[in-house]
C-alpha positions as YAML, in Angstrom:
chain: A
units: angstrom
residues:
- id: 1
  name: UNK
  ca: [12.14, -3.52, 21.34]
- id: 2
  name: UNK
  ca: [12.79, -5.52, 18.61]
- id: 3
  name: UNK
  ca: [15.99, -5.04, 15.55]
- id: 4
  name: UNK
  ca: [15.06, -6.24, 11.86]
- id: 5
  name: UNK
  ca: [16.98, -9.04, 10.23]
- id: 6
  name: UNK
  ca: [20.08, -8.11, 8.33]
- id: 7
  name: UNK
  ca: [18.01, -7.72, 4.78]
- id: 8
  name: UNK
  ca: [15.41, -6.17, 6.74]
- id: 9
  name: UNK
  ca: [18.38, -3.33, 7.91]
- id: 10
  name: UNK
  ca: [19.31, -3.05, 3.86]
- id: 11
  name: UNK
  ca: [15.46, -2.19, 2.99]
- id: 12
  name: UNK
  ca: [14.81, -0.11, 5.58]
- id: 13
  name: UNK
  ca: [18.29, 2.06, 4.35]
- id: 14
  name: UNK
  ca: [17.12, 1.65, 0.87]
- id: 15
  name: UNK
  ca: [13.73, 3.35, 1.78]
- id: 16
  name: UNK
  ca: [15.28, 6.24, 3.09]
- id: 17
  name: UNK
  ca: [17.91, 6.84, 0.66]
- id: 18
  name: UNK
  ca: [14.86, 6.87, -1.67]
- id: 19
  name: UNK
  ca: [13.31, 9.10, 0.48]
- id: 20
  name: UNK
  ca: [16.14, 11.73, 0.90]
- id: 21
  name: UNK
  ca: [15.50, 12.03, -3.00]
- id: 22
  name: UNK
  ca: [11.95, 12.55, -3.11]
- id: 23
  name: UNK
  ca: [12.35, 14.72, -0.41]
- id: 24
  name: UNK
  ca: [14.27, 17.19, -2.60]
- id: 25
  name: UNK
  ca: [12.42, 16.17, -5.58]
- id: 26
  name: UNK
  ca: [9.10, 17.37, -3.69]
- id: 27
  name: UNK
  ca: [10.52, 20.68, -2.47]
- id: 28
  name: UNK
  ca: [10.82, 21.01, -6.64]
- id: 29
  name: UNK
  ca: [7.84, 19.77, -7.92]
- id: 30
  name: UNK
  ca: [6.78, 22.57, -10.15]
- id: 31
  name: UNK
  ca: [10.24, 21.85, -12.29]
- id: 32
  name: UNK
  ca: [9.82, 17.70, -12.24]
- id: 33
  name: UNK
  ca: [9.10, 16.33, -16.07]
- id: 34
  name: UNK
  ca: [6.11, 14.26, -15.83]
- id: 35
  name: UNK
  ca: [4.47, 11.78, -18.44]
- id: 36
  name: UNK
  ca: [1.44, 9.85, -18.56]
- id: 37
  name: UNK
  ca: [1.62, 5.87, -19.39]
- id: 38
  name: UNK
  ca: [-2.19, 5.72, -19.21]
- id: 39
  name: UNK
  ca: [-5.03, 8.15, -18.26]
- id: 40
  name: UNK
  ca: [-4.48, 8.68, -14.51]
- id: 41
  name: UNK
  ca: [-1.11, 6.95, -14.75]
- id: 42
  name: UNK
  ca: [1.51, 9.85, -13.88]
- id: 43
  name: UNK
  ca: [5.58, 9.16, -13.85]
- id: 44
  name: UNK
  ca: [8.12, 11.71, -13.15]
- id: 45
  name: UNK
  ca: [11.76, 11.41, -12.99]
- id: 46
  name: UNK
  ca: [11.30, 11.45, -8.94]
- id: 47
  name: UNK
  ca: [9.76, 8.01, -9.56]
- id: 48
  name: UNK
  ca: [12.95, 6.79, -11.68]
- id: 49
  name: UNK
  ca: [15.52, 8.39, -9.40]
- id: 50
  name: UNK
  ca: [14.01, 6.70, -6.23]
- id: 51
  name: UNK
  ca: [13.51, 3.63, -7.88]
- id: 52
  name: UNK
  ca: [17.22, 3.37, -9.06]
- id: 53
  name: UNK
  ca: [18.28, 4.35, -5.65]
- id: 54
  name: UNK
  ca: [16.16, 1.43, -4.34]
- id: 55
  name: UNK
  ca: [17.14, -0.96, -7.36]
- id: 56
  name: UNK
  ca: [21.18, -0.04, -6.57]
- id: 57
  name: UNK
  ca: [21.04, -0.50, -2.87]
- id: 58
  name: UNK
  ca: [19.26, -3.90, -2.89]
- id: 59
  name: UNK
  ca: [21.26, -5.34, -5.41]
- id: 60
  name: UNK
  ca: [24.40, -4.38, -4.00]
- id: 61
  name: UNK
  ca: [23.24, -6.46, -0.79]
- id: 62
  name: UNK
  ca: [21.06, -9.41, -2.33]
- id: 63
  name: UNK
  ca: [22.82, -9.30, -5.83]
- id: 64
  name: UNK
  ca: [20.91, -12.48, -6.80]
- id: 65
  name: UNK
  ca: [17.15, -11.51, -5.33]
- id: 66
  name: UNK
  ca: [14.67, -10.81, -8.33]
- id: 67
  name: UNK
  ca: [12.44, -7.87, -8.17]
- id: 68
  name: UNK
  ca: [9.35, -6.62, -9.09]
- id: 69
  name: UNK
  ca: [8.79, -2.93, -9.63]
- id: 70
  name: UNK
  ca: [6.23, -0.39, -11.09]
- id: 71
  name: UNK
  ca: [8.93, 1.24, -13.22]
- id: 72
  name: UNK
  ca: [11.05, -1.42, -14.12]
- id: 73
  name: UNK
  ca: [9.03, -3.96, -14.49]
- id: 74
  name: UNK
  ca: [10.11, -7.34, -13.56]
- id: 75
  name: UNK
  ca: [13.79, -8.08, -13.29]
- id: 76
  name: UNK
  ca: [14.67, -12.59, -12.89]
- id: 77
  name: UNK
  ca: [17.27, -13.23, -10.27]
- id: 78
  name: UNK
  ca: [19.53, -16.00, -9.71]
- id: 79
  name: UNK
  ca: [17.92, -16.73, -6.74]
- id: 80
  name: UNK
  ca: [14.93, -17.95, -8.08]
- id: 81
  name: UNK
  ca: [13.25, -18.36, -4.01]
- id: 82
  name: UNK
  ca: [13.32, -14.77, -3.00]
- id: 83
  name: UNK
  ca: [12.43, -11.05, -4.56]
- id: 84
  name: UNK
  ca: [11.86, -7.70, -3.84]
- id: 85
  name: UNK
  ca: [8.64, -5.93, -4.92]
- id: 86
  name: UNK
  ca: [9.06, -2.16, -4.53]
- id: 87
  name: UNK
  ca: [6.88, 1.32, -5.48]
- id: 88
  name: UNK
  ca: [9.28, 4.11, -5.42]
- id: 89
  name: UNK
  ca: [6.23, 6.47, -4.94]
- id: 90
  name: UNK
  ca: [2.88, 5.30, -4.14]
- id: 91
  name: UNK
  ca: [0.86, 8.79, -4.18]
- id: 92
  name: UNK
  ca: [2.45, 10.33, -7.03]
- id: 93
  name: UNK
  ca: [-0.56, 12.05, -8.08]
- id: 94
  name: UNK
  ca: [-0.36, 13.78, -4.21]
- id: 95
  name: UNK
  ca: [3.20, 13.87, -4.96]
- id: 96
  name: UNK
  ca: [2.71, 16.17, -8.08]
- id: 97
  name: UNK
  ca: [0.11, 18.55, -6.60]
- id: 98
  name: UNK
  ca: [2.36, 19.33, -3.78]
- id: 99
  name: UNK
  ca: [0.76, 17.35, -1.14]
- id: 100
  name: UNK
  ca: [2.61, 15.94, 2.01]
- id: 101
  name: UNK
  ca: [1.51, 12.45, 1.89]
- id: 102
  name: UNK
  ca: [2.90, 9.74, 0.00]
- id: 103
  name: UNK
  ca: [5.87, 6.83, 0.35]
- id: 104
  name: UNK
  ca: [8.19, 4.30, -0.27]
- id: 105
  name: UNK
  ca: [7.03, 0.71, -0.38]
- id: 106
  name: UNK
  ca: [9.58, -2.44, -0.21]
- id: 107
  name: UNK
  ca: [8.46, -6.18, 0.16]
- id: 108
  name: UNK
  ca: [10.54, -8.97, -0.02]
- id: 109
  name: UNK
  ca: [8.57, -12.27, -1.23]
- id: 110
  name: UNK
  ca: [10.24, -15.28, -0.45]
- id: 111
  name: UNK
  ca: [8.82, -18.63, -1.81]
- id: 112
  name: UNK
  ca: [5.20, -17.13, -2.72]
- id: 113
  name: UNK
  ca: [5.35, -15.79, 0.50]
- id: 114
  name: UNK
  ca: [5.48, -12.20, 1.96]
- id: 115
  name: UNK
  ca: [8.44, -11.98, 4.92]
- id: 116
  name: UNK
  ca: [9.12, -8.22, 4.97]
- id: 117
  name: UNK
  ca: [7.52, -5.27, 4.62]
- id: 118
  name: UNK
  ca: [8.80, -1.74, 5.14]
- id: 119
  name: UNK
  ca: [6.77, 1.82, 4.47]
- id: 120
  name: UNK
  ca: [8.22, 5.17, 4.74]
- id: 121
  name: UNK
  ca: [6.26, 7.95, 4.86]
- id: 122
  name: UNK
  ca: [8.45, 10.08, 3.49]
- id: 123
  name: UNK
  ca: [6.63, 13.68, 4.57]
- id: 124
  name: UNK
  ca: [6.64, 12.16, 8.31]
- id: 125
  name: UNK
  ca: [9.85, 10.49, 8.69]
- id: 126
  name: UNK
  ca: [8.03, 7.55, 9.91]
- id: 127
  name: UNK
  ca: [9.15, 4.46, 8.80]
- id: 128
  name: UNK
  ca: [6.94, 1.34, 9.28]
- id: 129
  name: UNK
  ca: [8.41, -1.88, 9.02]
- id: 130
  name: UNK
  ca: [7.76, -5.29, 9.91]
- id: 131
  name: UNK
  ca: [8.95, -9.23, 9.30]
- id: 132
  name: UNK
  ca: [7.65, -12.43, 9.95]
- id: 133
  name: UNK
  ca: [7.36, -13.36, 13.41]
- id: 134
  name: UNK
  ca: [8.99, -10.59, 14.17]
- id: 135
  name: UNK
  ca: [5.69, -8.08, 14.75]
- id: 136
  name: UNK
  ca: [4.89, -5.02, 12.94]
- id: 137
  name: UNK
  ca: [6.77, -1.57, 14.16]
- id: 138
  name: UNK
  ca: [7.07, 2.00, 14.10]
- id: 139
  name: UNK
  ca: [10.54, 2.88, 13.98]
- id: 140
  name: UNK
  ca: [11.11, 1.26, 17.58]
- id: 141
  name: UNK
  ca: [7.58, 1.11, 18.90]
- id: 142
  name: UNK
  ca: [5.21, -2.36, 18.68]
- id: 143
  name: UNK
  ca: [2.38, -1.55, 16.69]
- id: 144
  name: UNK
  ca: [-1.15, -3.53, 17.28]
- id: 145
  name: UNK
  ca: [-4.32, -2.95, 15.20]
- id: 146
  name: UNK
  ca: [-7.33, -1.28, 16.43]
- id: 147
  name: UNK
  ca: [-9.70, -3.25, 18.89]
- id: 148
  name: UNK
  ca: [-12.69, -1.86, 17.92]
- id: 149
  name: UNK
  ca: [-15.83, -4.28, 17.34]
- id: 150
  name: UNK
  ca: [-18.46, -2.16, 15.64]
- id: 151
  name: UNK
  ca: [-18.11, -0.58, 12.42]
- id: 152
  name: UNK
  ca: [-20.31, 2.55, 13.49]
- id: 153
  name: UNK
  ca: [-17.52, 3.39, 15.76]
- id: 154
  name: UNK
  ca: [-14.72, 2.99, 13.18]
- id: 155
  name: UNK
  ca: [-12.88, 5.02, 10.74]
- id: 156
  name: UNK
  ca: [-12.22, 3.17, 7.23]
- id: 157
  name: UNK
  ca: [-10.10, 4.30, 4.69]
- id: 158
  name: UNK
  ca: [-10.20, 3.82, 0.98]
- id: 159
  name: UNK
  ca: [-9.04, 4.65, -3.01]
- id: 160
  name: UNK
  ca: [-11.24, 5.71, -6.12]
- id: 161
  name: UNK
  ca: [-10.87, 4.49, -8.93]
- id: 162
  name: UNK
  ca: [-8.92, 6.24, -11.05]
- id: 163
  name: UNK
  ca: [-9.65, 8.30, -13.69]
- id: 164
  name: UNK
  ca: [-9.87, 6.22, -17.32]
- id: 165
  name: UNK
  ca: [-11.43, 2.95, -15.17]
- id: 166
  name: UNK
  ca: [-15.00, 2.08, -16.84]
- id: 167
  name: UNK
  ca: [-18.00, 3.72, -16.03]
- id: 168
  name: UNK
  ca: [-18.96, 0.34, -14.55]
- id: 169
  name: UNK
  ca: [-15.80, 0.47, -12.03]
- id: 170
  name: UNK
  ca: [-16.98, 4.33, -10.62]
- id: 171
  name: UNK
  ca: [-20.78, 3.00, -10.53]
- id: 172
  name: UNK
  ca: [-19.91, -0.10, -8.28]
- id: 173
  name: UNK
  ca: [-17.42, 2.07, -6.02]
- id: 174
  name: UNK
  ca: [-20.31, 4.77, -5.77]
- id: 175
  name: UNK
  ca: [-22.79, 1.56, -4.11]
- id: 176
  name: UNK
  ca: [-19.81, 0.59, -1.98]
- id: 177
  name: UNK
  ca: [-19.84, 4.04, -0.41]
- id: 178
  name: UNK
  ca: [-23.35, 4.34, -0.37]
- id: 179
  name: UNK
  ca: [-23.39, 0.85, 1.59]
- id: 180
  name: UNK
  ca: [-20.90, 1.68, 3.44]
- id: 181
  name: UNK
  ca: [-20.77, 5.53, 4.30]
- id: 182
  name: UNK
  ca: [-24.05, 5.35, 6.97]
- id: 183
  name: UNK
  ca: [-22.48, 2.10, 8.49]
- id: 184
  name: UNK
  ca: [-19.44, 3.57, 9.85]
- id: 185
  name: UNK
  ca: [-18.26, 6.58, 11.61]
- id: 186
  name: UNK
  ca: [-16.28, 8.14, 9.05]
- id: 187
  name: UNK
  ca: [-14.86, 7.19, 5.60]
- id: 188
  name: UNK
  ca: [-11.00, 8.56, 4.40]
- id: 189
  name: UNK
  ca: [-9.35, 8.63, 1.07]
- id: 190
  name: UNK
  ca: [-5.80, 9.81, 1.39]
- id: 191
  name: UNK
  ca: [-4.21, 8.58, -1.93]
- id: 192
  name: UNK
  ca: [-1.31, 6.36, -0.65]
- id: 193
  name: UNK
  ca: [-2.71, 2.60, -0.21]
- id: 194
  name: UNK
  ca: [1.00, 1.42, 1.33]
- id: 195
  name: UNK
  ca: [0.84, 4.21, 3.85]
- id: 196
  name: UNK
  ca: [-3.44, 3.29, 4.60]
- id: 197
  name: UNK
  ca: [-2.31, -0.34, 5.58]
- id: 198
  name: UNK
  ca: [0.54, 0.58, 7.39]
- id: 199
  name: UNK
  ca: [-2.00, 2.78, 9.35]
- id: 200
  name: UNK
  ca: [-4.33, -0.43, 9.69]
- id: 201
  name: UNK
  ca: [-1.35, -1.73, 11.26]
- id: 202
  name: UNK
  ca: [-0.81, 1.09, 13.85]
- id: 203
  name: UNK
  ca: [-4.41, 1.03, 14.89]
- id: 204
  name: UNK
  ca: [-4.82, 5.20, 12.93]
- id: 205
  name: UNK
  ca: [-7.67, 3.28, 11.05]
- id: 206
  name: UNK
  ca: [-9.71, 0.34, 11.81]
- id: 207
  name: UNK
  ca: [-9.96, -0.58, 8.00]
- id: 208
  name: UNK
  ca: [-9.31, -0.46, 4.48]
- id: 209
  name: UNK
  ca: [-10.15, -1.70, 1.18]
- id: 210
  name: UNK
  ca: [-9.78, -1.01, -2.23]
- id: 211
  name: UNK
  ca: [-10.32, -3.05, -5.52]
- id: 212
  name: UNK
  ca: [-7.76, -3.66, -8.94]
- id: 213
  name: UNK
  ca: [-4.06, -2.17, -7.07]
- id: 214
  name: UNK
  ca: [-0.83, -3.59, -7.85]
- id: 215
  name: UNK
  ca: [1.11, -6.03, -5.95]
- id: 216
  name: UNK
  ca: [3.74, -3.53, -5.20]
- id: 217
  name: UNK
  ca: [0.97, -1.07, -3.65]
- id: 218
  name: UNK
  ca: [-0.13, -3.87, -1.00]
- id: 219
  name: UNK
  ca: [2.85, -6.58, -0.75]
- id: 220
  name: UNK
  ca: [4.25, -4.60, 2.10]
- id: 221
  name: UNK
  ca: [1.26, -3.57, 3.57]
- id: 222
  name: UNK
  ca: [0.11, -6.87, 4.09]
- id: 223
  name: UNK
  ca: [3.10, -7.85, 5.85]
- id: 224
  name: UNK
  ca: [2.59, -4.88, 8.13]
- id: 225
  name: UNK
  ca: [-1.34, -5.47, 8.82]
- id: 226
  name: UNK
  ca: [-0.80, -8.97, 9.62]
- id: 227
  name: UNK
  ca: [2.36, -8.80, 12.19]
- id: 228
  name: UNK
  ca: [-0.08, -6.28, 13.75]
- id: 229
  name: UNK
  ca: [-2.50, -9.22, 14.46]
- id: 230
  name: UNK
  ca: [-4.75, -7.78, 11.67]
- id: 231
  name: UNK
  ca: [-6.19, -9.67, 8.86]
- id: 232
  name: UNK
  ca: [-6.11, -9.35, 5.24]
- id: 233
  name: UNK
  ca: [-8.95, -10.87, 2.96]
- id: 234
  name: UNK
  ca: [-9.51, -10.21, -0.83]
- id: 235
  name: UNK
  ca: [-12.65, -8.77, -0.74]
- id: 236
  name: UNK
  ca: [-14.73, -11.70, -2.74]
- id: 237
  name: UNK
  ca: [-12.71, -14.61, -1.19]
- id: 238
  name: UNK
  ca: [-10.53, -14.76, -4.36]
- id: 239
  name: UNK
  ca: [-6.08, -14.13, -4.22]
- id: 240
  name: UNK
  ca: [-5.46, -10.34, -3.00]
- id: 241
  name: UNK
  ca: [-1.70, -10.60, -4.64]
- id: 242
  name: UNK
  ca: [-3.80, -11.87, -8.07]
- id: 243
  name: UNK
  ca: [-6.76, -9.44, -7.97]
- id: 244
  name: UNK
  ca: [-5.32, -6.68, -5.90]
- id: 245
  name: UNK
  ca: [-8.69, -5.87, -4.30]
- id: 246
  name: UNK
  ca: [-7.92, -6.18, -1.06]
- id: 247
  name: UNK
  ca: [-9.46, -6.01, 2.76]
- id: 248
  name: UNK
  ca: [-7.81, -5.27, 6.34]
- id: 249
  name: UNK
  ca: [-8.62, -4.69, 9.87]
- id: 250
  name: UNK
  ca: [-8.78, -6.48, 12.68]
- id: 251
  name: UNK
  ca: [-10.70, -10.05, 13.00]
- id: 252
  name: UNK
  ca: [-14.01, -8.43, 13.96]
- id: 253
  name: UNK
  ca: [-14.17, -5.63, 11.70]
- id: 254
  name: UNK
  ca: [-12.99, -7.14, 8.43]
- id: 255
  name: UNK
  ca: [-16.14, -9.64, 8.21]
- id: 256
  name: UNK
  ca: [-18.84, -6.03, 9.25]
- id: 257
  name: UNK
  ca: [-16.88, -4.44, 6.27]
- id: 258
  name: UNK
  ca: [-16.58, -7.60, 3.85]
- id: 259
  name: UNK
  ca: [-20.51, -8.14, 4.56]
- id: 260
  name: UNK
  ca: [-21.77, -4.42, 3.58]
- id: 261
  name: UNK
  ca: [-19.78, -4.65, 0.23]
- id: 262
  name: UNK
  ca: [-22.04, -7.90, -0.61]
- id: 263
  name: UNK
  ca: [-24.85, -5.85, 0.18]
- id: 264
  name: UNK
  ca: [-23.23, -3.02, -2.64]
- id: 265
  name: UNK
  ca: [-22.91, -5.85, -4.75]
- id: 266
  name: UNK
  ca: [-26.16, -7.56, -4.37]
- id: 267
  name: UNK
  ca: [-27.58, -3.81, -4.90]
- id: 268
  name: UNK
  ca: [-26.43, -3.77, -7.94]
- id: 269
  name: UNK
  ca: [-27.04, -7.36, -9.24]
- id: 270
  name: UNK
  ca: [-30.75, -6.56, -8.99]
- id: 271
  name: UNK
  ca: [-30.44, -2.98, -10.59]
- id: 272
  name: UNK
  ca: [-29.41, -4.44, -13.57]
- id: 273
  name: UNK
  ca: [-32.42, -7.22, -13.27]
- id: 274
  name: UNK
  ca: [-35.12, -4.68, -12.45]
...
C-alpha cells in the first residue's frame, strides 16, 4: 500500500471537492445554463464551479504553481518549474445528457515533465491516482495494465471526432475503425478520455487512442498509464502533449494497434491517388 506525496494529498482533495459539486450539479442538470464556445464545445456553470473549486484549493497549497486549464486558460506562476493542468469535467457532453460517466482530471507538470496524475470518476467514487515512481493506484489498490498479447483478444477504447471537425477528420476516423474494428475483439467509446486511460491503467481496457485532445484531457492519464507499466506513444511518432493524438496499452499491444492505423492511413493515401 502505498500514500501520495503531500501535493499529491492536496490534488487528490481538490478532485473531490470538485466532485461533491458536480455531483449536485448532475442531480440538476435539466436547470444548468449551458453555452457553446464552438460547435460541439459545451460549458456550463458546473464546469466553472468545479474548476474554481480546483483553482482555490491548489493555490491555497502551491500558491506559486502555474496552471493550465480548459476554462481559465493559462494562469503564470512564480514558480516558473512546476504547474497544474486540470479539466474540471472531461465528458461534459455525457454530463449534460444525464449520463453517469465523466470526471475530474489534475496533472501536475514539473520541468516539462508529468509527476502526478489523479482521475476521479465522479459517478463511481473511484479515484485513480498515481506519481512518479510511486506506481499507479486505485484508491489503495496497485493497479497494472492488461497482459494481453494479441489484439483479437483485446478490448480498445476510443473518441469521435467531434461534431464541427472537417469532413476529412470523420473520413480518416471512419478507416481507423474500419482497420481496426475486425482486428480486435471489441471497440468502446465512452466519452471521457481521462477516465479511458485511467482504465488502460487498471487493466478494464487493453488500449486507447484518439487524435487532436487537449493536454488537460491526457496529462494525467499519461501519468496513470505509465506507473501502470503501460506505454504511451503519439500515434505517428510525433509529441502526444503537442499533437494530443495519443496511444496506450501495454508494450505488446501498443505497436498491433499503432501498426493497423498505418494501414488506415496508407488506405487512404492511395484513395486519394486512385
Amino acid at each position: 500500500m502505498s500514500k501520495p506525496s503531500p501535493v499529491g494529498a492536496v490534488m487528490i482533495a481538490a478532485a473531490r471537492a470538485a466532485g461533491r459539486s458536480l455531483a449536485r450539479d448532475f442531480g440538476e442538470v435539466e436547470n444548468l445554463q449551458v453555452s457553446r464556445k464552438g460547435p460541439a464545445d459545451f460549458v456550463s456553470n458546473a464546469d466553472t464551479r468545479a474548476e474554481e473549486t480546483i483553482y482555490t484549493h491548489l493555490m491555497k497549497a502551491r500558491p506559486g504553481y502555474g496552471f493550465v486549464m480548459e476554462e481559465r486558460g493559462t494562469v503564470e506562476g512564480t514558480d516558473k518549474s512546476n504547474r497544474f493542468i486540470v479539466d474540471p469535467l472531461d465528458g461534459t457532453l455525457n454530463f449534460l445528457h444525464g449520463q453517469p460517466h465523466y470526471s475530474v482530471s489534475i496533472a501536475l507538470e514539473r520541468d516539462g515533465q508529468m509527476l502526478t496524475g489523479v482521475v476521479f470518476d465522479v459517478a463511481k467514487n473511484e479515484i485513480f491516482w498515481a506519481e512518479t515512481g510511486r506506481g499507479a493506484w486505485l484508491e489503495q489498490r496497485k493497479l497494472r495494465v492488461a497482459t494481453r498479447k494479441k489484439l483479437s483478444d483485446s478490448v480498445v477504447a476510443t473518441g469521435t471526432p467531434w461534431h464541427g471537425k472537417s469532413e476529412e477528420a470523420h473520413t480518416a476516423f471512419a478507416r481507423e475503425m474500419l482497420a481496426m474494428t475486425p482486428a480486435c475483439a471489441g471497440i468502446r467509446r465512452y466519452g471521457s478520455a481521462a477516465l479511458d486511460l485511467a482504465w488502460v491503467a487498471a487493466g478494464r481496457f487493453d488500449g486507447f487512442w484518439e487524435r487532436n485532445l487537449k493536454s488537460w484531457d491526457i496529462a494525467a492519464g499519461i501519468v496513470l498509464v505509465r506507473e501502470a507499466g503501460g506505454v504511451v506513444a503519439e500515434i505517428d511518432g510525433g509529441n502526444v502533449m503537442t499533437t494530443g493524438s495519443i496511444l496506450a496499452g501495454n508494450e505488446d499491444i501498443v505497436p498491433l494497434v499503432q501498426e493497423q492505423l498505418r494501414h488506415a492511413g496508407a488506405f487512404g493515401r492511395q484513395a486519394k491517388i486512385s
